[in-house]
Tab-separated table of N, CA, C and O in Angstrom:
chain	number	residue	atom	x	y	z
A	124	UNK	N	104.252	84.019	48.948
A	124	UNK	CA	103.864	83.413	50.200
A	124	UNK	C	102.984	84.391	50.953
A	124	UNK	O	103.017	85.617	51.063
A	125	UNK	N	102.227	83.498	51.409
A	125	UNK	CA	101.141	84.873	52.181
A	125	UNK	C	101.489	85.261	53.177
A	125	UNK	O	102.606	84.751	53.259
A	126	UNK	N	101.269	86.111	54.491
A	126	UNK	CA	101.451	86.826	55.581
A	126	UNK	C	101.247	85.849	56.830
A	126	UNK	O	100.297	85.072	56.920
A	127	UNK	N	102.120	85.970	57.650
A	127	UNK	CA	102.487	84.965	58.973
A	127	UNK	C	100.934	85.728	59.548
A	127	UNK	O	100.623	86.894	59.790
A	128	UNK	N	100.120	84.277	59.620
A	128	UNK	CA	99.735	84.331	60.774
A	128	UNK	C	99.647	85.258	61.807
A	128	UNK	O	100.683	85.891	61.605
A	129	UNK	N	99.044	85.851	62.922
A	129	UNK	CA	98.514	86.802	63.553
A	129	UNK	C	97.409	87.138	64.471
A	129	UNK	O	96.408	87.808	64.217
A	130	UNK	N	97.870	86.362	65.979
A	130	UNK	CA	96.625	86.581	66.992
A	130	UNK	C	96.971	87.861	68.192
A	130	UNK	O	97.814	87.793	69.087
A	131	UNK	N	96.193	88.822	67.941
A	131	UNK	CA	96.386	89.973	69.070
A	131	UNK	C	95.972	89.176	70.545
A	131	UNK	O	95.124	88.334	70.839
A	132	UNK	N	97.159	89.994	71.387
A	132	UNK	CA	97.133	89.393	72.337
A	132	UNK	C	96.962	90.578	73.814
A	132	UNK	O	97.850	91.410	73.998
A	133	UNK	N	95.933	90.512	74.612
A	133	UNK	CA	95.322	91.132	75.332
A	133	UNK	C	95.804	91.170	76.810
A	133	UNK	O	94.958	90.644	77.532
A	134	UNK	N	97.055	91.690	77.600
A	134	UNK	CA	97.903	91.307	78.544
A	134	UNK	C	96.902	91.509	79.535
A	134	UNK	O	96.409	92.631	79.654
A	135	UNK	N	96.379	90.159	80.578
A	135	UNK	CA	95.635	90.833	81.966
A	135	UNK	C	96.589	91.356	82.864
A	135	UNK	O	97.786	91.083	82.941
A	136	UNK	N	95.758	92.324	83.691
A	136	UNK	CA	96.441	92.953	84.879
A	136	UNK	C	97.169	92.167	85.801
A	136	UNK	O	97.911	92.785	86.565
A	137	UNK	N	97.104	90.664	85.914
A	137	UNK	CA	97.747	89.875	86.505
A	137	UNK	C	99.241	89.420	85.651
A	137	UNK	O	100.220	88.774	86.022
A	138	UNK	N	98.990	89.901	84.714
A	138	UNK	CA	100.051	89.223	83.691
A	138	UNK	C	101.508	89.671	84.303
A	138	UNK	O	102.500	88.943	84.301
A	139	UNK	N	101.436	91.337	84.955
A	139	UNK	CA	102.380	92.402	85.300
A	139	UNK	C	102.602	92.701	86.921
A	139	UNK	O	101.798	92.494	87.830
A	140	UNK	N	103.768	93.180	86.987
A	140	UNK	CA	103.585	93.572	88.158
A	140	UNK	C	103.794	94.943	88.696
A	140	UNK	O	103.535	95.771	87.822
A	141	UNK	N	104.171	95.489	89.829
A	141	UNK	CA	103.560	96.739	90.080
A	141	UNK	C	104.418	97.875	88.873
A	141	UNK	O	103.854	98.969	88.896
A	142	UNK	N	105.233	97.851	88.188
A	142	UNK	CA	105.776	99.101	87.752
A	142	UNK	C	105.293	98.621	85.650
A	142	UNK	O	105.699	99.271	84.686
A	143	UNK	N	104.368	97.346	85.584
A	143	UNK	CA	103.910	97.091	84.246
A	143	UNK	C	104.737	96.428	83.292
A	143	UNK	O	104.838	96.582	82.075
A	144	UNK	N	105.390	95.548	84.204
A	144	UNK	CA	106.610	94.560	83.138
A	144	UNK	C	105.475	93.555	83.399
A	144	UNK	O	104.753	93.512	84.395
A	145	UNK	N	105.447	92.550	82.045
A	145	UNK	CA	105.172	91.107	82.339
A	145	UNK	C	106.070	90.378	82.424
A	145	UNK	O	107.158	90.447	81.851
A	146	UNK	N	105.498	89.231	83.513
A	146	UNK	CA	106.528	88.439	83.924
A	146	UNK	C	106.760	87.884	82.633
A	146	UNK	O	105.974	88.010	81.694
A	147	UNK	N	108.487	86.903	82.563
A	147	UNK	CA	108.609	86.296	81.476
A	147	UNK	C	108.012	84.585	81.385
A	147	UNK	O	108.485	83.768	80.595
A	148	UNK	N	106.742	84.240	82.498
A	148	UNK	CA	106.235	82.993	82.148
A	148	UNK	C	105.341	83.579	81.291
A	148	UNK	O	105.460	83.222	80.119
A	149	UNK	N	104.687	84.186	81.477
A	149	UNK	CA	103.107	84.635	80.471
A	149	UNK	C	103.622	84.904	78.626
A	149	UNK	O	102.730	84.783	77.786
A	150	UNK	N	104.982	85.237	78.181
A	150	UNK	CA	104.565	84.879	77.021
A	150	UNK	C	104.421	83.378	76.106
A	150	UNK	O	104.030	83.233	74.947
A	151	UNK	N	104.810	82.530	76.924
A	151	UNK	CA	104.201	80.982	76.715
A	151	UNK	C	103.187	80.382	76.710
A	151	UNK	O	102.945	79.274	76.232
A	152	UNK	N	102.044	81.626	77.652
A	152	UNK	CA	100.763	81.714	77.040
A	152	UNK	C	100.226	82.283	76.231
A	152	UNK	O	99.089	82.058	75.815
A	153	UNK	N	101.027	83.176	75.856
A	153	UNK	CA	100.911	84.028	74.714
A	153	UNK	C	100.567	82.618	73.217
A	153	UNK	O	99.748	82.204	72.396
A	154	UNK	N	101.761	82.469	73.715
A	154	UNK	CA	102.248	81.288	72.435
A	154	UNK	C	101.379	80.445	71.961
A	154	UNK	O	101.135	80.239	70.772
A	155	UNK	N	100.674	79.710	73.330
A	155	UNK	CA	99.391	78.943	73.205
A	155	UNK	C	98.525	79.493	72.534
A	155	UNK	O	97.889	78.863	71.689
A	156	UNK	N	98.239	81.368	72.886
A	156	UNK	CA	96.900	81.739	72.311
A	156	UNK	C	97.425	82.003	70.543
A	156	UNK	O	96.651	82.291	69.629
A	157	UNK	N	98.969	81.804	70.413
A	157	UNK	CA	98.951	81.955	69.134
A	157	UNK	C	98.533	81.170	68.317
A	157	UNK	O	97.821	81.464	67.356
A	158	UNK	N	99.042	79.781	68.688
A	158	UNK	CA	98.405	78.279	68.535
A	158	UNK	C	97.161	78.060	67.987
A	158	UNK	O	96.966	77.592	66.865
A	159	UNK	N	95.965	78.540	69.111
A	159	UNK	CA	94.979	77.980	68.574
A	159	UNK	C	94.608	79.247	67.740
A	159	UNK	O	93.539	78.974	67.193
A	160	UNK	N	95.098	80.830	67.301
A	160	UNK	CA	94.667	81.560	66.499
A	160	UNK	C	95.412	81.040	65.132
A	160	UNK	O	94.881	81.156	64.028
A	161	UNK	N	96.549	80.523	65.310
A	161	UNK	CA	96.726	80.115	63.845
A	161	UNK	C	96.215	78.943	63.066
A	161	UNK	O	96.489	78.749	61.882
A	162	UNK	N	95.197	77.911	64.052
A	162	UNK	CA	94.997	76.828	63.745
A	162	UNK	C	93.105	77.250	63.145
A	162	UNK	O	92.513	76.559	62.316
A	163	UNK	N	92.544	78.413	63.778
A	163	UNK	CA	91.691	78.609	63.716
A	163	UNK	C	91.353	79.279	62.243
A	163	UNK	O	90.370	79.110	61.522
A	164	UNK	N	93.049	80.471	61.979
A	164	UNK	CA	93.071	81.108	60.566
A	164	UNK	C	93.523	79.938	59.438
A	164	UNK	O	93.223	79.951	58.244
A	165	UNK	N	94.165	79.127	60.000
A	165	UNK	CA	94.815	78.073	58.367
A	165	UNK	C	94.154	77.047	58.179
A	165	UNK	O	93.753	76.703	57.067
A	166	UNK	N	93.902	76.270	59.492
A	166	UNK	CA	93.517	75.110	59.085
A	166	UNK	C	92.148	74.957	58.777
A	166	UNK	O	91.830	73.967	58.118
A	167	UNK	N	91.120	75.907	59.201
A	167	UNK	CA	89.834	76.554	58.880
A	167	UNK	C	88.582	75.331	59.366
A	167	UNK	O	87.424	75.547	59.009
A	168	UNK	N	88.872	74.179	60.113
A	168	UNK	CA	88.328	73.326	60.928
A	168	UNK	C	88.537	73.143	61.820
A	168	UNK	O	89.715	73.013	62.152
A	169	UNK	N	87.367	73.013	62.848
A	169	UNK	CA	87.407	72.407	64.400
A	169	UNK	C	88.511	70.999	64.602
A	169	UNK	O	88.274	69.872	64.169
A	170	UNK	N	89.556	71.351	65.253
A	170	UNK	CA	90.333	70.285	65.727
A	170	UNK	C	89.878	69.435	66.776
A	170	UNK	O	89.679	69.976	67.864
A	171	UNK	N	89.642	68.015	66.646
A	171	UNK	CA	88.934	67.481	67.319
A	171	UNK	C	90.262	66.441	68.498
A	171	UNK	O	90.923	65.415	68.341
A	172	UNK	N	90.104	67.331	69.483
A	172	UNK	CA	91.080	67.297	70.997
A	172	UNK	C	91.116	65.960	71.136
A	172	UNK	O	92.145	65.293	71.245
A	173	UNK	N	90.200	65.623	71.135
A	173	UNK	CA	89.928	63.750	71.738
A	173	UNK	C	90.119	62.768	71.292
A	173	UNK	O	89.963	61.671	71.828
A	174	UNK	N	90.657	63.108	69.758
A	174	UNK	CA	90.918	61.776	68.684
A	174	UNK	C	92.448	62.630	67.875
A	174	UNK	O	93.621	62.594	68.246
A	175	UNK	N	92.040	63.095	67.096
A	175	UNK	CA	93.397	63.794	66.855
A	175	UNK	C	93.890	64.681	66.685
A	175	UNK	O	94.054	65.262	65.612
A	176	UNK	N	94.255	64.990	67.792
A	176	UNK	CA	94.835	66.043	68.517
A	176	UNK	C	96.610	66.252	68.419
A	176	UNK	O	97.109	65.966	67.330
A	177	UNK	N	97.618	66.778	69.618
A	177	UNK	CA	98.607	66.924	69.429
A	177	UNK	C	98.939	67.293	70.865
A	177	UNK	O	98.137	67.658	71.724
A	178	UNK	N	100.344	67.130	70.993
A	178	UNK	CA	101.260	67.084	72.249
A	178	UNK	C	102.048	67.900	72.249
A	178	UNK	O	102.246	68.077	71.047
A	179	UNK	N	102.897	68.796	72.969
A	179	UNK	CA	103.804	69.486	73.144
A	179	UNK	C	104.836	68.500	73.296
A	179	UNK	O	104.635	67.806	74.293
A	180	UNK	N	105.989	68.160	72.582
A	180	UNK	CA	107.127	67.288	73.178
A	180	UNK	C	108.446	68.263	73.332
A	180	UNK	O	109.554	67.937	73.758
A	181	UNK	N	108.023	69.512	72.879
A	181	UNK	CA	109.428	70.289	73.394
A	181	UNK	C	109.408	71.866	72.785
A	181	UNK	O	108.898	72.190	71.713
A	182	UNK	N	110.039	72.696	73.665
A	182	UNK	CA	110.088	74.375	73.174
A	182	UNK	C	111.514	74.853	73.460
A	182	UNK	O	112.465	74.626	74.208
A	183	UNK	N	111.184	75.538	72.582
A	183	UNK	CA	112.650	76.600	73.238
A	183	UNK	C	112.312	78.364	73.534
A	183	UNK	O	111.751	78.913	72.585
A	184	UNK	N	112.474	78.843	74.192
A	184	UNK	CA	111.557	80.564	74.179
A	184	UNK	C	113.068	81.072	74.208
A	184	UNK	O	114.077	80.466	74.567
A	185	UNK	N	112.925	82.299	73.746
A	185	UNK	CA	114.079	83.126	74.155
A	185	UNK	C	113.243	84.295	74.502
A	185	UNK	O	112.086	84.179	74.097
A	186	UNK	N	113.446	85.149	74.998
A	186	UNK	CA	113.302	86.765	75.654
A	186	UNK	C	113.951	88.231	75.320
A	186	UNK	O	114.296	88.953	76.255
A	187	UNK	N	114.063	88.529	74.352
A	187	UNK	CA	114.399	89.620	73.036
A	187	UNK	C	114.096	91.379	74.060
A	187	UNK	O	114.958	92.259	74.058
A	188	UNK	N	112.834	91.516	74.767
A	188	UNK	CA	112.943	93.050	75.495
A	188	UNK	C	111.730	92.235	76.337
A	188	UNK	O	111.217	91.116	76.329
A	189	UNK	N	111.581	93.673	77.160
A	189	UNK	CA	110.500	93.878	78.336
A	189	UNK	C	109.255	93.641	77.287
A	189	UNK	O	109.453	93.675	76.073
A	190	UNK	N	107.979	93.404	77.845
A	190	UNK	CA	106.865	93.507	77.805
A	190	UNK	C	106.431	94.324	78.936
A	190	UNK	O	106.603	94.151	80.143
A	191	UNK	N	105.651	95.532	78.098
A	191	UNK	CA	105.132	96.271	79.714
A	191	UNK	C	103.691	96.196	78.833
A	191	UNK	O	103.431	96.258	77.631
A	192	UNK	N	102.655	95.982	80.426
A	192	UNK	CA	101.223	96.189	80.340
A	192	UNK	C	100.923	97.267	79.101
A	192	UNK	O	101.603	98.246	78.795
A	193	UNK	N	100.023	96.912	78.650
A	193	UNK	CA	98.971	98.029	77.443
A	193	UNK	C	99.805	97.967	76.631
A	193	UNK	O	99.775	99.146	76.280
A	194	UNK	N	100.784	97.388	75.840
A	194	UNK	CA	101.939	97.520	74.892
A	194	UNK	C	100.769	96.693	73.933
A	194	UNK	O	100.021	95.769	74.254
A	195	UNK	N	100.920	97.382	72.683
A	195	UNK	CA	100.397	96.631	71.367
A	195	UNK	C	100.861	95.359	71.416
A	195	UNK	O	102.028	95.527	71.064
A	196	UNK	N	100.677	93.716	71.701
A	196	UNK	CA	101.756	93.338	71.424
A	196	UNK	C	100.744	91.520	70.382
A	196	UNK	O	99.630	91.157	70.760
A	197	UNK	N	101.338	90.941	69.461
A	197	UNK	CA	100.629	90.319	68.866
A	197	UNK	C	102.011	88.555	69.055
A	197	UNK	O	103.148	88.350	69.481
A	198	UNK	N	100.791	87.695	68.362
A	198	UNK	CA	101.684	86.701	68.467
A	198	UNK	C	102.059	86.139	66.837
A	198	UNK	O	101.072	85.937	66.129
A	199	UNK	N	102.800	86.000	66.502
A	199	UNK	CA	103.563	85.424	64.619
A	199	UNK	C	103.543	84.091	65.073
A	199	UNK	O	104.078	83.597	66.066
A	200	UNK	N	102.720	83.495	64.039
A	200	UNK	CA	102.991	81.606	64.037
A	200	UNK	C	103.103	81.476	62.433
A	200	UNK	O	102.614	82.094	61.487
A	201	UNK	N	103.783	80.624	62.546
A	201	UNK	CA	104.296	79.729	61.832
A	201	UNK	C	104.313	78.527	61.102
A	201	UNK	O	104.789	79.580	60.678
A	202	UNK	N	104.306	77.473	60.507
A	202	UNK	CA	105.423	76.392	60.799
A	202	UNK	C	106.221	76.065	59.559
A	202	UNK	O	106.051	76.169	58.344
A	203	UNK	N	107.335	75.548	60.523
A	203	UNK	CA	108.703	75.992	60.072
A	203	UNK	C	108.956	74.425	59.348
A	203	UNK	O	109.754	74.390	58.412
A	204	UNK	N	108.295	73.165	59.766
A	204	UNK	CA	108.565	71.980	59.283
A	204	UNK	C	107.341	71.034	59.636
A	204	UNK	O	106.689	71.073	60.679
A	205	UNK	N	107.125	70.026	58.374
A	205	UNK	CA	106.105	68.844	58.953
A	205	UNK	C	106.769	67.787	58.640
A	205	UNK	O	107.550	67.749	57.689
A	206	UNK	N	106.537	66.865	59.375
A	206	UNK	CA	106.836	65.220	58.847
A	206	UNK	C	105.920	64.523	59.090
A	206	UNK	O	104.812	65.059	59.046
A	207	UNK	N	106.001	63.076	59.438
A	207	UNK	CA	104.963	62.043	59.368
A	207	UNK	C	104.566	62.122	60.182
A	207	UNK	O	103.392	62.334	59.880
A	208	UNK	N	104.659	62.116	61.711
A	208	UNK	CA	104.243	62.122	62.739
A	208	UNK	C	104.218	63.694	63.291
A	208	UNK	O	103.164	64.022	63.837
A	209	UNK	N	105.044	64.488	63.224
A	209	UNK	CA	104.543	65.764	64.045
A	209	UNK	C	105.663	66.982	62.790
A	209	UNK	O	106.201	66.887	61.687
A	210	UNK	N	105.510	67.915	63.773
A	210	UNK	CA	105.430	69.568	62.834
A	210	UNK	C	106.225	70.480	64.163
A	210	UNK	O	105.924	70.395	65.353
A	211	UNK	N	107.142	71.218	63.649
A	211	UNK	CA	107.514	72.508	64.127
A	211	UNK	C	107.176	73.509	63.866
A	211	UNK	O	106.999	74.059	62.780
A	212	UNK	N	107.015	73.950	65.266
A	212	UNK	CA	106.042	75.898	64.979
A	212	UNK	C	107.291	76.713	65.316
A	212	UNK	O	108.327	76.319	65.853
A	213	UNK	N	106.954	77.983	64.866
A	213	UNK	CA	108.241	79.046	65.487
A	213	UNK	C	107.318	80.379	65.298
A	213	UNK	O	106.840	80.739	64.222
A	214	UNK	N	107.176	80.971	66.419
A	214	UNK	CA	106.260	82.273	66.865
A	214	UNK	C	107.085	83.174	67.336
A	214	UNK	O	108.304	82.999	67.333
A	215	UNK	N	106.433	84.382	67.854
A	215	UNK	CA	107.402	85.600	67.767
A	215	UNK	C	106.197	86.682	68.489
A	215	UNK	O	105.155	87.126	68.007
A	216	UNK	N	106.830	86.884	69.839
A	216	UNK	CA	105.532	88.007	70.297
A	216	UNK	C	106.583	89.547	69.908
A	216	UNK	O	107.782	89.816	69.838
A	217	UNK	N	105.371	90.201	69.746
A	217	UNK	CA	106.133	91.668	68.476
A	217	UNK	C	105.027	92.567	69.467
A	217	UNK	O	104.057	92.263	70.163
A	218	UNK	N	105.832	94.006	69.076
A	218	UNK	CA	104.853	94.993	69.429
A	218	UNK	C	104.482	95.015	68.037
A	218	UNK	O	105.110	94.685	67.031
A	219	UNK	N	102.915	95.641	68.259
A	219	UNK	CA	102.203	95.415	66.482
A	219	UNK	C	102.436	96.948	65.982
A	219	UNK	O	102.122	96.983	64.793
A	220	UNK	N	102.916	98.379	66.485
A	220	UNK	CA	103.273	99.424	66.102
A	220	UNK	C	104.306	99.487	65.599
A	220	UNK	O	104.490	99.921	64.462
A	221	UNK	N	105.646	98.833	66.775
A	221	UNK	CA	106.670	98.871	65.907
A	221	UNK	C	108.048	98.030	65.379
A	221	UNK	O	109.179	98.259	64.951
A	222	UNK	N	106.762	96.400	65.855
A	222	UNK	CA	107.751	94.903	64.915
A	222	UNK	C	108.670	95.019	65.733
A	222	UNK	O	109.634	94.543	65.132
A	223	UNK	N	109.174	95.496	67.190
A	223	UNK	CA	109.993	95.222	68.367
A	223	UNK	C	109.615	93.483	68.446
A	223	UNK	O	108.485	93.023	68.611
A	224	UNK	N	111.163	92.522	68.241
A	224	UNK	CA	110.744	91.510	68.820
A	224	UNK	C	110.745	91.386	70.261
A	224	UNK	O	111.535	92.140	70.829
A	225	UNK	N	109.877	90.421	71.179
A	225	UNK	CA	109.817	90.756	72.472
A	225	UNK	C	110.464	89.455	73.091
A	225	UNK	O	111.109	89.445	74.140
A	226	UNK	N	110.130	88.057	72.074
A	226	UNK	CA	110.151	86.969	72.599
A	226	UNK	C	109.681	86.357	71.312
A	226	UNK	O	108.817	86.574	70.462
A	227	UNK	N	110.871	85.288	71.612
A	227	UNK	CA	110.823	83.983	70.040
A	227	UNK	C	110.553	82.685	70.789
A	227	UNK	O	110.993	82.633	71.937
A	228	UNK	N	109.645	81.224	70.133
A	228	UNK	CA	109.225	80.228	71.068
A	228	UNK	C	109.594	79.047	69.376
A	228	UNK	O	108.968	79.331	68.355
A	229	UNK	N	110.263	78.255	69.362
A	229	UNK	CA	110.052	77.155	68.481
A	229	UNK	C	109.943	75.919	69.358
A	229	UNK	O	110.690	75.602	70.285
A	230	UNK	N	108.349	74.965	68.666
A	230	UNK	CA	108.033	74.074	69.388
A	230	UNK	C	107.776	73.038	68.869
A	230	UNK	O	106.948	73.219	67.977
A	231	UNK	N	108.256	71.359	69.036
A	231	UNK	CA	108.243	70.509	68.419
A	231	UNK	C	106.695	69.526	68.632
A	231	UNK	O	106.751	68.458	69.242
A	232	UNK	N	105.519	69.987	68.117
A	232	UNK	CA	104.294	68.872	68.336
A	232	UNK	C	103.944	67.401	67.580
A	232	UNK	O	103.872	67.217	66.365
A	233	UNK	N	103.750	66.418	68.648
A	233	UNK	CA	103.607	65.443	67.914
A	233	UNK	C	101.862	64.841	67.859
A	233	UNK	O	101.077	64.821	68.807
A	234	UNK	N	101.615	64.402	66.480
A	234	UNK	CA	100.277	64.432	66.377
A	234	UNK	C	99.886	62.789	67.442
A	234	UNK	O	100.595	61.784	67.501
A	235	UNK	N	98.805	62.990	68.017
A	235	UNK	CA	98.634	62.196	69.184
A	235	UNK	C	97.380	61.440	69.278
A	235	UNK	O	96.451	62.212	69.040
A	236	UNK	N	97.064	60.531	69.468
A	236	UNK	CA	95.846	59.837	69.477
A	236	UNK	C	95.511	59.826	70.878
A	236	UNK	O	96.433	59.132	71.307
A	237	UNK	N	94.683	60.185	72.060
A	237	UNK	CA	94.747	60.447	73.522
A	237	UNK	C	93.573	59.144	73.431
A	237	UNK	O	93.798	58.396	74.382
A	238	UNK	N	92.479	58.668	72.654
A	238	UNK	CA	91.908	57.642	72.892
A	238	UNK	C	93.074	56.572	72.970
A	238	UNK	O	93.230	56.148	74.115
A	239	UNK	N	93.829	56.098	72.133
A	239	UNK	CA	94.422	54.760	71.713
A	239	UNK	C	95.873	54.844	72.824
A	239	UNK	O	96.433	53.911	73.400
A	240	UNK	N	96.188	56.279	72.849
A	240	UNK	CA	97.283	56.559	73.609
A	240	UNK	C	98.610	56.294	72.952
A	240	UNK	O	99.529	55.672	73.486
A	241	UNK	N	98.636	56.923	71.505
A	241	UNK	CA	99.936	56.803	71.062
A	241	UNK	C	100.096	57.719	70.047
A	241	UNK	O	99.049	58.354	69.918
A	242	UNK	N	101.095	58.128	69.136
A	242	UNK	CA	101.548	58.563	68.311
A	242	UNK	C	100.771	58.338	67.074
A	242	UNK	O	100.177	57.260	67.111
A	243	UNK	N	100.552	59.154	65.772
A	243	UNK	CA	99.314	58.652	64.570
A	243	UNK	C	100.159	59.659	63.535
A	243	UNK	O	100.787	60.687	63.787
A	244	UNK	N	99.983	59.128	62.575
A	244	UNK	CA	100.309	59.989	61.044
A	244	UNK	C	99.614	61.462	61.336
A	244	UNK	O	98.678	61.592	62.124
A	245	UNK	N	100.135	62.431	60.674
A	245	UNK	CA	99.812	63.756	59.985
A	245	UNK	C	98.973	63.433	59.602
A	245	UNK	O	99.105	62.481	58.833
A	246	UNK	N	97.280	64.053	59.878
A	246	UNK	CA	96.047	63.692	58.985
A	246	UNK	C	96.096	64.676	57.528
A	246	UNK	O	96.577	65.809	57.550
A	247	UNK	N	95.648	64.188	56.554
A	247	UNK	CA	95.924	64.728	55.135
A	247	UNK	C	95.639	66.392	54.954
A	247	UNK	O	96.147	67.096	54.081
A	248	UNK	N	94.634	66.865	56.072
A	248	UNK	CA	93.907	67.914	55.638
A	248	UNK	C	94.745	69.056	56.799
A	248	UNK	O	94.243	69.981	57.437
A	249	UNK	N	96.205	68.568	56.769
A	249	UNK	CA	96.661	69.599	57.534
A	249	UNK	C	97.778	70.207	56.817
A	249	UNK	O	98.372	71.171	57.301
């Protein structure tokens, strides 16, 4: 099996506050930027947002240590399951020196038609 997935992730100065913890909403954006880095490394085509696309219908995060500002820290994606209609991811923000987990996110997406406004099969080329 090949190597999980892997988007470095760049904490802004807003991310932290004065003594360099990040708050614990920002690694859920983390998560996002893992998202579209793993969709960008596997699936190796432009996902087209407007026809078929995908929904968040549910997460779970947990919070493993601190994140402090300038920390190496990367995002692990996944997925952990597909079916007919949607797919589970499970990510993991890590320091990239020393594989400290920081924060675990598994998220249930369902593939989405936003023209027609409903639910659509797994397209083949995913």
């Amino acid at each position: 099996m090949g190597k999980t997935p892997e988007t470095d992730i760049q904490a802004r100065l807003a991310d932290g506050d004065t003594p360099g913890h990040i708050h614990t909403s920002n690694p859920q954006h983390y998560f996002d930027l893992g998202k579209t880095g793993y969709y960008n490394q596997v699936l190796k085509h432009p996902v087209d947002w407007r026809k078929n696309a995908f929904i968040q219908r549910a997460t779970n995060s947990s919070f493993e240590a601190q994140i402090r500002y300038g920390e190496p820290i990367v995002v692990r994606t996944k997925v952990e399951k597909i079916g007919t209609t949607s797919f589970t991811m499970y990510q993991e923000v890590v320091n990239r020196d020393t594989g400290e987990l920081k924060a675990s996110s598994r998220s249930t997406l369902v593939m989405f038609d936003f023209e027609e406004q409903h639910k659509i099969p797994m397209p083949p080329e995913w």
